[in-house]
């Protein structure tokens, strides 16, 4: 009854099933590992943020370039404040406002963007307090340059003079005449009545939409594996039923008898002339 499994058609079906199931299981396991890695990064980022509140600040130059291990670390820098810019459309505690960004010119000849604080309302240079004069040492959380589309950063253009949409060397290089570090810091304590801007977690370390997409894909691949098994058993069952019906001389659902004898009788009746 099961000799049909040796036919070329079923050889092809069996080979497909034997290849499809391990492939689906592998892809599901890989997507699950991606989700678990994102969860681990999220947990590590939270633990790092907690420890950074109490750790001693380090010279920022030794923490460059900014990556997952250095983003959010407490650093210090010494220099003199220079040009001041505003970063509009930034939200803090559910309220819209703007960052006050001042460039700290260091002895190395480069400038480090420093977010001195946040103010509510529309970006207005008259509202932003002037930076301290003379040499200052600032302490804050190290942050990677922003990219339009990340962390709510817009890619809007045509801003008024003295404003920038993103805090990045690529954006600021067109607004100032000196070299910039490809990083920025947000002060632990804001200046002159402004609110301190909390540090952002490194990109790819949160439980964001991509993380849950990985979890969803995990379920899909395992469902595909189960569907392949289900369809194989269904095809096998149908083939066995057809084989049993043929042994019993039972034809298809239209009531005809597929046996050779029945076919011969039907042929003889059709060839007998009508008298």
mmCIF file of N, CA and C in Angstrom, residues 82-150:
data_model
loop_
_atom_site.group_PDB
_atom_site.id
_atom_site.type_symbol
_atom_site.label_atom_id
_atom_site.label_comp_id
_atom_site.label_asym_id
_atom_site.label_seq_id
_atom_site.Cartn_x
_atom_site.Cartn_y
_atom_site.Cartn_z
ATOM 1 N N UNK A 82 32.253 78.764 22.340
ATOM 2 C CA UNK A 82 32.262 79.598 21.144
ATOM 3 C C UNK A 82 30.854 79.836 20.638
ATOM 4 N N UNK A 83 30.627 79.482 19.392
ATOM 5 C CA UNK A 83 29.338 79.767 18.755
ATOM 6 C C UNK A 83 28.218 78.942 19.387
ATOM 7 N N UNK A 84 27.043 79.575 19.475
ATOM 8 C CA UNK A 84 25.885 78.915 20.065
ATOM 9 C C UNK A 84 24.791 78.740 19.015
ATOM 10 N N UNK A 85 24.168 77.554 19.003
ATOM 11 C CA UNK A 85 23.115 77.213 18.049
ATOM 12 C C UNK A 85 21.911 76.663 18.804
ATOM 13 N N UNK A 86 20.777 76.620 18.141
ATOM 14 C CA UNK A 86 19.560 76.057 18.697
ATOM 15 C C UNK A 86 19.144 74.832 17.884
ATOM 16 N N UNK A 87 18.617 73.831 18.578
ATOM 17 C CA UNK A 87 18.122 72.614 17.929
ATOM 18 C C UNK A 87 16.618 72.539 18.179
ATOM 19 N N UNK A 88 15.783 72.925 17.222
ATOM 20 C CA UNK A 88 14.336 73.029 17.460
ATOM 21 C C UNK A 88 13.626 71.678 17.452
ATOM 22 N N UNK A 89 12.352 71.717 17.884
ATOM 23 C CA UNK A 89 11.453 70.550 17.825
ATOM 24 C C UNK A 89 12.003 69.356 18.587
ATOM 25 N N UNK A 90 12.436 69.600 19.809
ATOM 26 C CA UNK A 90 12.890 68.503 20.660
ATOM 27 C C UNK A 90 11.939 68.367 21.849
ATOM 28 N N UNK A 91 11.542 67.133 22.146
ATOM 29 C CA UNK A 91 10.569 66.871 23.202
ATOM 30 C C UNK A 91 11.262 66.410 24.473
ATOM 31 N N UNK A 92 10.772 66.908 25.597
ATOM 32 C CA UNK A 92 11.283 66.511 26.904
ATOM 33 C C UNK A 92 10.110 66.515 27.892
ATOM 34 N N UNK A 93 9.910 65.378 28.550
ATOM 35 C CA UNK A 93 8.800 65.222 29.507
ATOM 36 C C UNK A 93 7.449 65.533 28.865
ATOM 37 N N UNK A 94 7.288 65.123 27.595
ATOM 38 C CA UNK A 94 6.017 65.304 26.901
ATOM 39 C C UNK A 94 5.747 66.705 26.398
ATOM 40 N N UNK A 95 6.734 67.586 26.461
ATOM 41 C CA UNK A 95 6.552 68.978 26.041
ATOM 42 C C UNK A 95 7.556 69.309 24.938
ATOM 43 N N UNK A 96 7.102 70.070 23.942
ATOM 44 C CA UNK A 96 7.970 70.457 22.839
ATOM 45 C C UNK A 96 8.814 71.662 23.226
ATOM 46 N N UNK A 97 10.038 71.672 22.730
ATOM 47 C CA UNK A 97 10.936 72.775 23.026
ATOM 48 C C UNK A 97 12.160 72.710 22.132
ATOM 49 N N UNK A 98 13.288 73.166 22.651
ATOM 50 C CA UNK A 98 14.510 73.182 21.849
ATOM 51 C C UNK A 98 15.735 73.038 22.743
ATOM 52 N N UNK A 99 16.802 72.491 22.142
ATOM 53 C CA UNK A 99 18.074 72.372 22.829
ATOM 54 C C UNK A 99 18.887 73.649 22.612
ATOM 55 N N UNK A 100 19.690 73.973 23.615
ATOM 56 C CA UNK A 100 20.681 75.041 23.480
ATOM 57 C C UNK A 100 22.035 74.359 23.317
ATOM 58 N N UNK A 101 22.584 74.467 22.119
ATOM 59 C CA UNK A 101 23.825 73.774 21.756
ATOM 60 C C UNK A 101 24.953 74.793 21.612
ATOM 61 N N UNK A 102 25.995 74.602 22.407
ATOM 62 C CA UNK A 102 27.136 75.515 22.352
ATOM 63 C C UNK A 102 28.398 74.719 22.037
ATOM 64 N N UNK A 103 29.227 75.261 21.154
ATOM 65 C CA UNK A 103 30.448 74.573 20.740
ATOM 66 C C UNK A 103 31.594 74.930 21.678
ATOM 67 N N UNK A 104 32.195 73.891 22.250
ATOM 68 C CA UNK A 104 33.309 74.067 23.176
ATOM 69 C C UNK A 104 34.615 73.881 22.408
ATOM 70 N N UNK A 105 35.368 74.946 22.245
ATOM 71 C CA UNK A 105 36.635 74.897 21.511
ATOM 72 C C UNK A 105 37.741 74.453 22.460
ATOM 73 N N UNK A 106 38.351 73.319 22.137
ATOM 74 C CA UNK A 106 39.372 72.725 23.000
ATOM 75 C C UNK A 106 40.765 73.161 22.562
ATOM 76 N N UNK A 107 41.746 72.807 23.391
ATOM 77 C CA UNK A 107 43.137 73.153 23.065
ATOM 78 C C UNK A 107 43.635 72.389 21.846
ATOM 79 N N UNK A 108 42.964 71.298 21.498
ATOM 80 C CA UNK A 108 43.380 70.516 20.326
ATOM 81 C C UNK A 108 43.000 71.197 19.022
ATOM 82 N N UNK A 109 42.243 72.282 19.102
ATOM 83 C CA UNK A 109 41.864 73.005 17.892
ATOM 84 C C UNK A 109 40.506 72.607 17.341
ATOM 85 N N UNK A 110 39.923 71.539 17.872
ATOM 86 C CA UNK A 110 38.594 71.121 17.437
ATOM 87 C C UNK A 110 37.550 71.580 18.440
ATOM 88 N N UNK A 111 36.305 71.588 17.986
ATOM 89 C CA UNK A 111 35.202 71.992 18.857
ATOM 90 C C UNK A 111 34.319 70.792 19.163
ATOM 91 N N UNK A 112 33.844 70.737 20.396
ATOM 92 C CA UNK A 112 32.955 69.667 20.839
ATOM 93 C C UNK A 112 31.563 70.252 21.069
ATOM 94 N N UNK A 113 30.538 69.763 20.356
ATOM 95 C CA UNK A 113 29.176 70.249 20.604
ATOM 96 C C UNK A 113 28.712 69.846 22.005
ATOM 97 N N UNK A 114 28.202 70.818 22.765
ATOM 98 C CA UNK A 114 27.740 70.586 24.128
ATOM 99 C C UNK A 114 26.293 71.069 24.238
ATOM 100 N N UNK A 115 25.392 70.143 24.586
ATOM 101 C CA UNK A 115 24.009 70.523 24.837
ATOM 102 C C UNK A 115 23.928 70.993 26.283
ATOM 103 N N UNK A 116 23.773 72.292 26.468
ATOM 104 C CA UNK A 116 23.782 72.880 27.807
ATOM 105 C C UNK A 116 22.433 72.761 28.503
ATOM 106 N N UNK A 117 21.375 72.469 27.733
ATOM 107 C CA UNK A 117 20.069 72.320 28.349
ATOM 108 C C UNK A 117 18.943 72.416 27.342
ATOM 109 N N UNK A 118 17.724 72.361 27.877
ATOM 110 C CA UNK A 118 16.493 72.397 27.060
ATOM 111 C C UNK A 118 15.569 73.478 27.589
ATOM 112 N N UNK A 119 14.896 74.146 26.661
ATOM 113 C CA UNK A 119 13.923 75.174 27.011
ATOM 114 C C UNK A 119 12.614 74.897 26.283
ATOM 115 N N UNK A 120 11.465 75.177 26.895
ATOM 116 C CA UNK A 120 10.183 74.926 26.234
ATOM 117 C C UNK A 120 9.862 76.003 25.197
ATOM 118 N N UNK A 121 8.932 75.650 24.297
ATOM 119 C CA UNK A 121 8.443 76.614 23.324
ATOM 120 C C UNK A 121 9.209 76.598 22.017
ATOM 121 N N UNK A 122 8.952 77.597 21.203
ATOM 122 C CA UNK A 122 9.595 77.741 19.890
ATOM 123 C C UNK A 122 11.033 78.205 20.062
ATOM 124 N N UNK A 123 11.900 77.679 19.220
ATOM 125 C CA UNK A 123 13.315 78.052 19.296
ATOM 126 C C UNK A 123 13.485 79.555 19.103
ATOM 127 N N UNK A 124 14.099 80.182 20.082
ATOM 128 C CA UNK A 124 14.297 81.633 20.055
ATOM 129 C C UNK A 124 15.634 81.935 20.723
ATOM 130 N N UNK A 125 16.529 82.552 19.950
ATOM 131 C CA UNK A 125 17.862 82.852 20.479
ATOM 132 C C UNK A 125 17.804 83.789 21.673
ATOM 133 N N UNK A 126 16.770 84.621 21.738
ATOM 134 C CA UNK A 126 16.669 85.563 22.859
ATOM 135 C C UNK A 126 16.384 84.853 24.172
ATOM 136 N N UNK A 127 15.777 83.648 24.108
ATOM 137 C CA UNK A 127 15.483 82.891 25.326
ATOM 138 C C UNK A 127 16.697 82.130 25.842
ATOM 139 N N UNK A 128 17.635 81.828 24.959
ATOM 140 C CA UNK A 128 18.780 80.997 25.335
ATOM 141 C C UNK A 128 19.800 81.803 26.116
ATOM 142 N N UNK A 129 20.151 81.359 27.310
ATOM 143 C CA UNK A 129 21.155 82.084 28.105
ATOM 144 C C UNK A 129 22.532 82.008 27.466
ATOM 145 N N UNK A 130 23.282 83.063 27.626
ATOM 146 C CA UNK A 130 24.641 83.101 27.071
ATOM 147 C C UNK A 130 25.539 82.124 27.813
ATOM 148 N N UNK A 131 26.501 81.532 27.123
ATOM 149 C CA UNK A 131 27.401 80.577 27.777
ATOM 150 C C UNK A 131 28.389 81.290 28.699
ATOM 151 N N UNK A 132 28.944 80.565 29.669
ATOM 152 C CA UNK A 132 29.968 81.153 30.545
ATOM 153 C C UNK A 132 31.192 81.589 29.738
ATOM 154 N N UNK A 133 31.860 82.588 30.207
ATOM 155 C CA UNK A 133 33.073 83.065 29.543
ATOM 156 C C UNK A 133 34.302 82.453 30.201
ATOM 157 N N UNK A 134 35.409 82.549 29.502
ATOM 158 C CA UNK A 134 36.659 82.013 30.014
ATOM 159 C C UNK A 134 36.732 80.498 29.864
ATOM 160 N N UNK A 135 37.782 79.932 30.427
ATOM 161 C CA UNK A 135 37.980 78.492 30.317
ATOM 162 C C UNK A 135 37.044 77.754 31.278
ATOM 163 N N UNK A 136 36.404 76.727 30.770
ATOM 164 C CA UNK A 136 35.470 75.947 31.580
ATOM 165 C C UNK A 136 35.759 74.459 31.382
ATOM 166 N N UNK A 137 35.382 73.689 32.396
ATOM 167 C CA UNK A 137 35.437 72.225 32.303
ATOM 168 C C UNK A 137 34.013 71.711 32.446
ATOM 169 N N UNK A 138 33.577 70.983 31.461
ATOM 170 C CA UNK A 138 32.194 70.481 31.451
ATOM 171 C C UNK A 138 32.206 68.971 31.647
ATOM 172 N N UNK A 139 31.135 68.478 32.245
ATOM 173 C CA UNK A 139 30.979 67.040 32.495
ATOM 174 C C UNK A 139 29.585 66.621 32.043
ATOM 175 N N UNK A 140 29.524 65.532 31.287
ATOM 176 C CA UNK A 140 28.232 65.054 30.801
ATOM 177 C C UNK A 140 28.349 63.697 30.148
ATOM 178 N N UNK A 141 27.266 63.288 29.534
ATOM 179 C CA UNK A 141 27.199 61.972 28.892
ATOM 180 C C UNK A 141 27.604 62.082 27.430
ATOM 181 N N UNK A 142 28.501 61.202 27.015
ATOM 182 C CA UNK A 142 28.964 61.180 25.635
ATOM 183 C C UNK A 142 27.891 60.581 24.727
ATOM 184 N N UNK A 143 27.668 61.205 23.583
ATOM 185 C CA UNK A 143 26.637 60.756 22.644
ATOM 186 C C UNK A 143 27.194 60.686 21.221
ATOM 187 N N UNK A 144 26.680 59.737 20.439
ATOM 188 C CA UNK A 144 27.085 59.622 19.037
ATOM 189 C C UNK A 144 26.356 60.669 18.199
ATOM 190 N N UNK A 145 26.948 61.041 17.086
ATOM 191 C CA UNK A 145 26.312 61.999 16.188
ATOM 192 C C UNK A 145 24.954 61.479 15.741
ATOM 193 N N UNK A 146 23.993 62.374 15.643
ATOM 194 C CA UNK A 146 22.639 61.991 15.256
ATOM 195 C C UNK A 146 22.533 61.795 13.746
ATOM 196 N N UNK A 147 21.579 60.952 13.368
ATOM 197 C CA UNK A 147 21.262 60.717 11.967
ATOM 198 C C UNK A 147 19.793 61.012 11.757
ATOM 199 N N UNK A 148 19.431 61.784 10.713
ATOM 200 C CA UNK A 148 18.019 62.061 10.470
ATOM 201 C C UNK A 148 17.196 60.771 10.411
ATOM 202 N N UNK A 149 16.100 60.753 11.141
ATOM 203 C CA UNK A 149 15.249 59.570 11.208
ATOM 204 C C UNK A 149 15.430 58.779 12.482
ATOM 205 N N UNK A 150 16.551 58.988 13.197
ATOM 206 C CA UNK A 150 16.807 58.274 14.449
ATOM 207 C C UNK A 150 16.446 59.156 15.644
#
